[in-house]
Amino acid sequence: MPREIDRRAARTRKALHEALLALMLRKGYEALSVQDIIDEADVGRSTFYAHYTGKEDLLRSGFRMLREELKEAQSAARAGAEASHDDPLGFSTAIFEHAARYADHYRTMIGGRGGAVTENEIRLILSEMVRQELPPTLHDEAIPRDFVVQFIVGAFLTTLNWWFERKPKLPPSQVDAMFRSLVLDGLSPLIGGDRRSVDSQAAKSR
Amino acid sequence: MPREIDRRAARTRKALHEALLALMLRKGYEALSVQDIIDEADVGRSTFYAHYTGKEDLLRSGFRMLREELKEAQSAARAGAEASHDDPLGFSTAIFEHAARYADHYRTMIGGRGGAVTENEIRLILSEMVRQELPPTLHDEAIPRDFVVQFIVGAFLTTLNWWFERKPKLPPSQVDAMFRSLVLDGLSPLIGGDRRSVDSQAAKSR
DNA sequence: GAAAAACCCGAACAAGCTGTCCATCATCAT
DNA sequence: ATGATGATGGACAGCTTGTTCGGGTTTTTC
């Protein structure tokens, strides 16, 4: 049954994806040529174009697989701890642990190595995740929900990037704690002027 | 005296910079070729290479000018309102107003149109500014100062990007207020669970 | 096991971009 | 005005890209 994909084709595609990953870590996506990829993968020129229309097509193909996998991880994390309501941003832990496990993949995406396409893709994926986890209503209508989503996504990318560039690699739990401290409470607790009382949203001390 | 630069040279460079700016807004930096630039600027091929070693050199040259100008704006803002201590992040207003005035320039840098070089440059410039304005000591030593700086810079870029993509263009003051609300106080005031006093994740015992 | 189908490979091709060279010409200082 | 300076445009070889084609190999199907 030709229902399945030919083994040779599967082998070729896998080789191309691995070559792309390795080369992106070494040189970055934009500086890459198709020649480099087929040379690294040891694949003929026409073979490459028989599978993909160019290097961007190959890159996007990889993202389709990653997106599926990340959604699974999110579902699993949500099923494991259904504290979605009393613990906002609870899914951040799962993301940082996932990033620690697939550090190479994440490194190709974060920090400018991946080019504009990669940046866009990872932003879209994270945006969708955050949008699902964020409560549907916010207490302050002056701040659009859309903006809050982008803010959180940006904080994720910033944190991941800083984490990967760090010399001694911190454990995911510690990075997660720092991330949540800044995103949830802001940096008022860190600097002198705690101007929380200025706002009408007074501190509801227990 | 040929102390000053030849007028012809100045004219050529200005044309090249304007062409680069226009083309970056239209096609993005990475998709640009030297051919496109000299065609847009109506300049000969060898003329281009007589001034710059390539398109990246031209891009960086533009940044040298922008950096000077931004530092001036920062100094002016600091001189105008020397509330640097009782008003943290006070310089954010100046940045958003500057961005509103030079919207085209900023648009080329934010949102992936500028490529890796641009992203790096703007991050460096903003990092230096933030580092200067941030108090030297933080109340929580568990969070590195370096990480806080990157967090703020990322928030700036996220906010600027969201602002530019927005259909009806909001005034700088409003964007600034939203930015400061999120960065200073976090999103705890926005969502239900105000878990400020909770340090350990003992969410299950409830 | 054999025929048929699908796939991989290598070479060759036009088209486009890159960086450099040199002769020409406009602009500058004297 | 008149050399001297240096900006200018066009032509050049070298390289990468994306496509096409025929021959050879592996896989699937019967």
Coordinates of C-alpha atoms (C1' of nucleotides) in Angstrom, one line a residue:
Chain A
M1 CA 0.0 0.0 0.0
P2 CA 1.5 3.3 -1.0
R3 CA -0.4 4.9 1.9
E4 CA 2.9 5.3 3.8
I5 CA 5.7 7.5 2.6
D6 CA 8.6 5.8 0.9
R7 CA 11.4 4.9 3.2
R8 CA 14.0 6.6 1.0
A9 CA 12.0 9.9 1.0
A10 CA 11.6 9.7 4.8
R11 CA 15.3 9.1 5.2
T12 CA 16.1 12.1 2.9
R13 CA 13.8 14.4 4.7
K14 CA 15.2 13.4 8.1
A15 CA 18.7 14.0 6.9
L16 CA 17.8 17.4 5.6
H17 CA 16.1 18.4 8.8
E18 CA 19.0 17.3 10.9
A19 CA 21.4 19.1 8.6
L20 CA 19.4 22.3 8.8
L21 CA 19.4 22.1 12.6
A22 CA 23.1 21.5 12.9
L23 CA 23.9 24.3 10.4
M24 CA 21.6 26.8 12.1
L25 CA 23.4 26.2 15.4
R26 CA 26.7 26.8 13.7
K27 CA 26.1 29.6 11.3
G28 CA 22.6 30.9 11.7
Y29 CA 19.7 30.6 9.3
E30 CA 20.2 33.7 7.2
A31 CA 23.8 32.9 6.4
L32 CA 22.9 29.5 5.1
S33 CA 22.7 28.5 1.5
V34 CA 20.9 25.5 0.0
Q35 CA 24.4 24.4 -1.1
D36 CA 25.4 24.2 2.5
I37 CA 22.4 22.1 3.5
I38 CA 22.6 19.5 0.7
D39 CA 26.3 19.3 1.3
E40 CA 25.9 18.7 5.0
A41 CA 23.1 16.2 4.4
D42 CA 24.9 14.5 1.6
V43 CA 21.9 14.8 -0.8
G44 CA 21.8 15.7 -4.4
R45 CA 20.7 19.1 -5.6
S46 CA 17.7 18.0 -7.5
T47 CA 16.6 15.8 -4.7
F48 CA 16.3 18.7 -2.4
Y49 CA 14.1 20.7 -4.7
A50 CA 12.0 17.6 -5.3
H51 CA 11.0 17.7 -1.6
Y52 CA 11.0 21.4 -0.8
T53 CA 10.8 24.6 -2.7
G54 CA 13.7 26.2 -0.8
K55 CA 15.3 26.5 2.5
E56 CA 12.3 28.4 3.9
D57 CA 10.0 25.6 3.0
L58 CA 12.2 23.1 4.8
L59 CA 12.3 25.4 7.9
R60 CA 8.5 25.7 8.0
S61 CA 8.1 22.0 7.6
G62 CA 10.1 21.5 10.8
F63 CA 7.9 23.9 12.6
R64 CA 4.8 22.0 11.7
M65 CA 6.2 19.0 13.6
L66 CA 7.3 21.1 16.5
R67 CA 3.9 22.8 16.9
E68 CA 2.2 19.4 17.2
E69 CA 4.7 18.3 19.8
L70 CA 4.4 21.5 21.9
K71 CA 0.6 21.2 21.9
E72 CA 0.9 17.7 23.3
A73 CA 3.2 18.9 26.0
Q74 CA 0.8 21.7 26.9
S75 CA -2.1 19.3 27.0
A76 CA -0.2 16.9 29.2
A77 CA 0.9 19.6 31.6
R78 CA -2.7 20.9 31.8
A79 CA -4.0 17.4 32.6
G80 CA -1.3 16.8 35.2
A81 CA -2.0 19.9 37.2
E82 CA -5.4 21.5 36.5
A83 CA -4.6 24.5 38.6
S84 CA -5.2 26.7 35.7
H85 CA -7.5 29.0 37.6
D86 CA -5.9 29.5 41.0
D87 CA -2.4 29.6 39.5
P88 CA -2.1 32.0 36.6
L89 CA 0.8 31.3 34.2
G90 CA 1.0 27.9 35.7
F91 CA 2.0 26.5 32.3
S92 CA 5.3 28.4 32.3
T93 CA 6.9 25.6 34.3
A94 CA 6.1 23.1 31.6
I95 CA 7.6 25.4 28.9
F96 CA 10.9 25.9 30.7
E97 CA 11.2 22.2 31.4
H98 CA 10.5 21.5 27.7
A99 CA 13.0 24.1 26.7
A100 CA 15.6 22.5 29.0
R101 CA 15.1 19.1 27.4
Y102 CA 15.1 20.4 23.8
A103 CA 17.8 23.0 24.3
D104 CA 19.3 22.6 20.8
H105 CA 16.0 23.2 19.1
Y106 CA 15.2 26.2 21.2
R107 CA 18.6 27.7 20.7
T108 CA 18.1 27.7 17.0
M109 CA 14.9 29.7 17.4
I110 CA 15.9 32.2 20.1
G111 CA 18.5 34.9 19.9
G112 CA 18.3 35.8 16.3
R113 CA 19.9 32.7 14.9
G114 CA 16.6 31.7 13.3
G115 CA 15.8 34.6 11.1
A116 CA 12.6 36.4 10.7
V117 CA 10.5 33.4 9.8
T118 CA 11.5 31.5 12.9
E119 CA 10.9 34.5 15.1
N120 CA 7.4 34.9 13.7
E121 CA 6.6 31.2 14.0
I122 CA 7.7 30.8 17.6
R123 CA 5.8 34.0 18.5
L124 CA 2.6 32.7 16.9
I125 CA 2.9 29.4 18.7
L126 CA 3.5 31.0 22.1
S127 CA 0.8 33.6 21.5
E128 CA -1.8 30.9 21.0
M129 CA -0.7 29.1 24.1
V130 CA -0.8 32.2 26.3
R131 CA -4.1 33.3 24.8
Q132 CA -5.7 30.0 25.9
E133 CA -4.3 30.2 29.4
L134 CA -5.0 33.8 30.1
P135 CA -8.3 34.5 31.9
P136 CA -10.9 35.9 29.4
T137 CA -11.6 39.1 31.4
L138 CA -9.1 41.6 32.8
H139 CA -9.7 43.9 35.7
D140 CA -8.4 46.9 33.9
E141 CA -10.1 47.6 30.6
A142 CA -7.7 50.3 29.7
I143 CA -5.1 47.6 28.8
P144 CA -6.1 45.5 25.8
R145 CA -5.9 41.8 26.2
D146 CA -4.0 41.5 23.0
F147 CA -1.2 43.7 24.4
V148 CA -1.0 41.6 27.5
V149 CA -0.6 38.5 25.5
Q150 CA 2.3 40.0 23.5
F151 CA 3.9 41.3 26.6
I152 CA 3.9 37.8 28.1
V153 CA 5.2 36.2 25.0
G154 CA 8.0 38.7 24.8
A155 CA 8.9 38.0 28.4
F156 CA 9.1 34.3 27.6
L157 CA 11.5 34.9 24.7
T158 CA 13.6 37.3 26.7
T159 CA 13.9 34.9 29.6
L160 CA 14.7 31.9 27.4
N161 CA 17.4 33.9 25.6
W162 CA 18.9 35.1 28.8
W163 CA 18.8 31.6 30.2
F164 CA 20.6 30.1 27.2
E165 CA 23.4 32.7 27.1
R166 CA 24.0 32.1 30.8
K167 CA 27.3 30.5 31.6
P168 CA 26.3 28.1 34.4
K169 CA 23.0 26.7 33.3
L170 CA 20.4 27.3 36.0
P171 CA 17.7 24.8 36.7
P172 CA 14.4 25.3 35.1
S173 CA 12.6 25.8 38.4
Q174 CA 14.8 28.8 39.3
V175 CA 14.4 30.5 35.9
D176 CA 10.7 29.9 36.2
A177 CA 10.6 31.5 39.6
M178 CA 12.4 34.6 38.3
F179 CA 10.2 34.8 35.3
R180 CA 7.0 34.7 37.3
S181 CA 8.2 37.1 39.9
L182 CA 8.9 39.8 37.2
V183 CA 5.8 39.1 35.0
L184 CA 3.3 38.8 37.9
D185 CA 4.5 41.4 40.3
G186 CA 6.6 43.7 38.1
L187 CA 9.8 45.3 39.2
S188 CA 8.3 47.6 41.8
P189 CA 9.3 45.1 44.6
L190 CA 12.8 45.2 43.3
I191 CA 13.5 48.9 43.2
G192 CA 13.1 51.5 45.9
G193 CA 9.9 53.3 45.1
D194 CA 7.0 50.9 45.8
R195 CA 4.4 53.1 44.1
R196 CA 1.6 50.5 44.5
S197 CA -0.4 52.6 46.9
V198 CA -0.6 55.4 44.4
D199 CA -2.9 53.3 42.2
S200 CA -6.5 52.9 43.2
Q201 CA -5.8 49.2 43.1
A202 CA -4.8 49.3 46.8
A203 CA -2.8 46.5 48.4
K204 CA -5.3 44.0 49.8
S205 CA -3.1 42.8 52.6
R206 CA -4.3 39.6 54.2
Chain B
M1 CA 40.3 72.9 2.5
P2 CA 39.0 69.3 2.0
R3 CA 38.5 69.1 5.7
E4 CA 34.8 68.5 5.1
I5 CA 33.5 65.7 3.1
D6 CA 32.9 66.3 -0.6
R7 CA 29.4 67.4 -1.3
R8 CA 29.0 64.8 -3.9
A9 CA 30.0 62.1 -1.4
A10 CA 27.5 63.5 1.1
R11 CA 24.8 63.5 -1.5
T12 CA 25.5 59.9 -2.5
R13 CA 25.5 58.7 1.1
K14 CA 22.3 60.4 1.9
A15 CA 20.7 58.9 -1.2
L16 CA 21.9 55.4 -0.2
H17 CA 20.6 55.8 3.3
E18 CA 17.2 56.9 2.2
A19 CA 17.0 54.1 -0.3
L20 CA 17.9 51.6 2.3
L21 CA 15.2 52.9 4.6
A22 CA 12.6 52.9 1.9
L23 CA 13.5 49.4 0.8
M24 CA 13.6 48.0 4.3
L25 CA 10.1 49.2 4.9
R26 CA 8.9 47.6 1.7
K27 CA 10.8 44.3 1.6
G28 CA 12.8 43.9 4.8
Y29 CA 16.5 43.9 5.2
E30 CA 17.4 40.3 4.6
A31 CA 15.5 40.1 1.3
L32 CA 17.5 43.1 0.0
S33 CA 20.3 43.0 -2.4
V34 CA 22.9 45.6 -3.1
Q35 CA 21.5 45.8 -6.6
D36 CA 18.1 46.9 -5.2
I37 CA 19.7 49.6 -3.1
I38 CA 21.8 51.2 -5.9
D39 CA 18.9 50.9 -8.3
E40 CA 16.6 52.7 -5.8
A41 CA 19.2 55.3 -5.0
D42 CA 20.2 55.7 -8.7
V43 CA 23.8 55.3 -7.9
G44 CA 26.5 53.4 -9.8
R45 CA 27.8 50.0 -8.6
S46 CA 31.4 51.0 -7.9
T47 CA 30.2 54.2 -6.2
F48 CA 28.5 52.1 -3.6
Y49 CA 31.5 50.0 -2.9
A50 CA 33.7 53.1 -2.8
H51 CA 31.7 54.2 0.3
Y52 CA 30.7 51.0 2.0
T53 CA 32.0 47.4 2.0
G54 CA 28.5 46.0 1.7
K55 CA 24.9 46.4 2.7
E56 CA 25.7 45.6 6.3
D57 CA 28.2 48.4 6.5
L58 CA 25.7 50.8 5.2
L59 CA 23.2 49.6 7.8
R60 CA 25.7 50.0 10.6
S61 CA 26.6 53.4 9.4
G62 CA 23.0 54.5 9.8
F63 CA 23.0 53.2 13.4
R64 CA 26.0 55.3 14.3
M65 CA 24.0 58.3 13.5
L66 CA 20.8 57.1 15.3
R67 CA 22.8 56.2 18.4
E68 CA 24.1 59.7 18.7
E69 CA 20.7 61.2 18.3
L70 CA 19.1 58.9 20.8
K71 CA 21.7 59.8 23.4
E72 CA 21.0 63.4 22.9
A73 CA 17.3 62.8 23.4
Q74 CA 18.0 60.9 26.6
S75 CA 20.2 63.6 27.9
A76 CA 17.6 66.3 27.1
A77 CA 14.9 64.2 28.8
R78 CA 17.0 63.7 31.8
A79 CA 17.9 67.4 32.1
G80 CA 14.2 68.4 31.7
A81 CA 12.9 66.2 34.4
E82 CA 15.5 65.1 36.9
A83 CA 13.1 62.8 38.7
S84 CA 15.3 59.9 38.0
H85 CA 15.2 58.7 41.5
D86 CA 11.6 59.1 42.7
D87 CA 10.3 58.1 39.3
P88 CA 11.8 54.8 38.0
L89 CA 11.6 54.2 34.3
G90 CA 10.9 57.9 33.9
F91 CA 12.8 58.0 30.6
S92 CA 10.2 55.7 29.0
T93 CA 8.1 58.7 28.1
A94 CA 11.0 60.2 26.1
I95 CA 11.5 57.0 24.2
F96 CA 7.9 56.6 23.2
E97 CA 7.7 60.2 22.1
H98 CA 10.9 59.8 20.1
A99 CA 9.5 56.7 18.5
A100 CA 6.3 58.5 17.5
R101 CA 8.3 61.2 15.8
Y102 CA 10.6 58.9 13.9
A103 CA 8.1 56.2 13.3
D104 CA 9.5 55.1 10.0
H105 CA 13.0 54.6 11.4
Y106 CA 11.6 52.6 14.3
R107 CA 9.4 50.5 12.0
T108 CA 12.4 49.3 10.1
M109 CA 14.1 48.1 13.3
I110 CA 11.2 46.5 15.1
G111 CA 9.2 43.5 14.0
G112 CA 11.8 41.5 12.2
R113 CA 12.1 43.7 9.2
G114 CA 15.6 44.7 10.2
G115 CA 17.3 41.3 10.3
A116 CA 19.7 40.1 13.0
V117 CA 22.1 43.0 12.9
T118 CA 19.4 45.6 13.5
E119 CA 17.8 43.5 16.3
N120 CA 21.2 43.3 18.0
E121 CA 22.0 47.0 17.6
I122 CA 18.7 48.3 19.0
R123 CA 19.0 45.9 21.9
L124 CA 22.5 47.1 22.7
I125 CA 21.4 50.8 22.6
L126 CA 18.4 50.2 24.8
S127 CA 20.3 48.0 27.2
E128 CA 22.8 50.7 27.8
M129 CA 20.1 53.3 28.4
V130 CA 18.2 51.0 30.8
R131 CA 21.4 50.0 32.6
Q132 CA 22.2 53.7 33.3
E133 CA 18.7 54.5 34.6
L134 CA 18.1 51.4 36.7
P135 CA 19.1 51.8 40.4
P136 CA 22.4 50.0 41.2
T137 CA 21.0 47.8 43.9
L138 CA 18.0 45.6 43.8
H139 CA 16.0 44.5 46.8
D140 CA 15.9 40.9 45.8
E141 CA 19.4 39.4 45.1
A142 CA 17.9 36.2 43.7
I143 CA 17.2 38.1 40.5
P144 CA 20.3 39.2 38.6
R145 CA 20.4 42.8 37.5
D146 CA 21.4 41.7 34.1
F147 CA 18.2 39.7 33.7
V148 CA 16.1 42.6 34.8
V149 CA 17.7 44.9 32.2
Q150 CA 17.0 42.4 29.4
F151 CA 13.5 42.0 30.7
I152 CA 12.9 45.7 30.4
V153 CA 14.5 46.0 27.0
G154 CA 12.3 43.1 25.8
A155 CA 9.2 44.9 27.2
F156 CA 10.2 48.0 25.3
L157 CA 10.5 46.2 22.0
T158 CA 7.3 44.3 22.5
T159 CA 5.4 47.5 23.3
L160 CA 6.8 49.3 20.4
N161 CA 6.0 46.5 18.0
W162 CA 2.5 46.2 19.3
W163 CA 2.0 49.9 19.1
F164 CA 3.1 50.1 15.4
E165 CA 0.9 47.3 14.3
R166 CA -2.1 48.9 16.0
K167 CA -4.7 50.2 13.5
P168 CA -5.7 53.5 15.2
K169 CA -2.5 54.9 16.4
L170 CA -2.6 55.6 20.1
P171 CA -0.9 58.7 21.6
P172 CA 2.5 58.1 23.2
S173 CA 1.2 59.0 26.6
Q174 CA -1.3 56.2 26.6
V175 CA 1.1 53.6 25.4
D176 CA 3.6 54.8 28.0
A177 CA 1.0 54.4 30.8
M178 CA 0.2 50.8 29.7
F179 CA 3.9 50.0 29.4
R180 CA 4.7 51.2 32.9
S181 CA 1.7 49.6 34.5
L182 CA 2.7 46.2 33.2
V183 CA 6.5 46.5 33.8
L184 CA 6.2 48.1 37.2
D185 CA 3.3 46.3 38.8
G186 CA 3.1 43.1 36.6
L187 CA -0.1 41.6 35.6
S188 CA -1.3 40.5 39.1
P189 CA -3.5 43.5 39.3
L190 CA -5.1 42.5 36.0
I191 CA -6.0 38.9 36.8
G192 CA -7.9 37.5 39.6
G193 CA -5.4 35.8 41.9
D194 CA -3.4 38.4 43.7
R195 CA -0.8 36.0 45.0
R196 CA 1.7 38.5 46.1
S197 CA 2.5 37.0 49.5
V198 CA 2.8 33.5 48.2
D199 CA 6.4 32.5 47.7
S200 CA 6.4 28.8 47.8
Q201 CA 4.2 26.9 45.3
A202 CA 1.9 25.4 47.9
A203 CA -1.1 25.7 45.7
K204 CA -2.4 22.3 46.4
S205 CA -3.0 22.8 50.1
R206 CA -6.1 24.8 49.9
Chain C
dG1 C1' 10.8 -13.6 -7.8
dA2 C1' 9.8 -10.2 -11.6
dA3 C1' 7.6 -6.2 -13.4
dA4 C1' 6.3 -1.6 -12.4
dA5 C1' 6.6 2.4 -9.9
dA6 C1' 8.9 5.8 -7.2
dC7 C1' 13.0 7.7 -5.9
dC8 C1' 17.9 9.5 -5.9
dC9 C1' 21.8 11.2 -8.4
dG10 C1' 24.9 14.0 -11.3
dA11 C1' 25.5 17.1 -14.9
dA12 C1' 24.4 21.0 -17.4
dC13 C1' 21.9 25.2 -18.0
dA14 C1' 20.2 30.3 -17.8
dA15 C1' 19.6 33.9 -14.7
dG16 C1' 20.9 36.8 -11.0
dC17 C1' 24.0 38.8 -7.6
dT18 C1' 28.7 40.0 -5.9
dG19 C1' 32.9 42.4 -5.6
dT20 C1' 36.7 44.6 -8.5
dC21 C1' 38.9 47.0 -12.1
dC22 C1' 39.7 50.9 -15.2
dA23 C1' 38.7 54.8 -18.1
dT24 C1' 35.9 58.9 -18.0
dC25 C1' 34.2 63.0 -16.2
dA26 C1' 32.5 66.5 -12.8
dT27 C1' 34.0 69.1 -8.9
dC28 C1' 37.4 71.2 -5.9
dA29 C1' 41.7 74.1 -4.5
dT30 C1' 45.1 77.2 -6.2
Chain D
dA1 C1' 41.5 78.9 -15.7
dT2 C1' 43.9 74.7 -14.8
dG3 C1' 45.7 70.8 -13.0
dA4 C1' 44.5 67.5 -9.2
dT5 C1' 41.3 64.9 -6.7
dG6 C1' 38.2 61.5 -6.4
dA7 C1' 33.4 60.3 -7.6
dT8 C1' 31.1 57.8 -11.3
dG9 C1' 29.4 54.2 -14.6
dG10 C1' 30.1 50.1 -17.2
dA11 C1' 32.3 45.8 -18.0
dC12 C1' 34.3 41.7 -16.1
dA13 C1' 34.8 36.9 -13.9
dG14 C1' 33.3 34.0 -10.1
dC15 C1' 29.7 32.3 -7.5
dT16 C1' 24.9 30.7 -6.0
dT17 C1' 20.2 29.6 -7.4
dG18 C1' 16.5 26.9 -9.2
dT19 C1' 15.3 23.9 -13.1
dT20 C1' 15.6 20.1 -16.5
dC21 C1' 16.8 15.6 -18.1
dG22 C1' 18.5 10.9 -18.6
dG23 C1' 20.4 6.9 -16.3
dG24 C1' 20.7 4.0 -12.3
dT25 C1' 19.0 2.2 -7.8
dT26 C1' 15.7 1.0 -4.3
dT27 C1' 11.0 0.0 -3.0
dT28 C1' 6.5 -1.6 -3.7
dT29 C1' 3.1 -4.3 -6.0
dC30 C1' 1.6 -8.4 -8.2

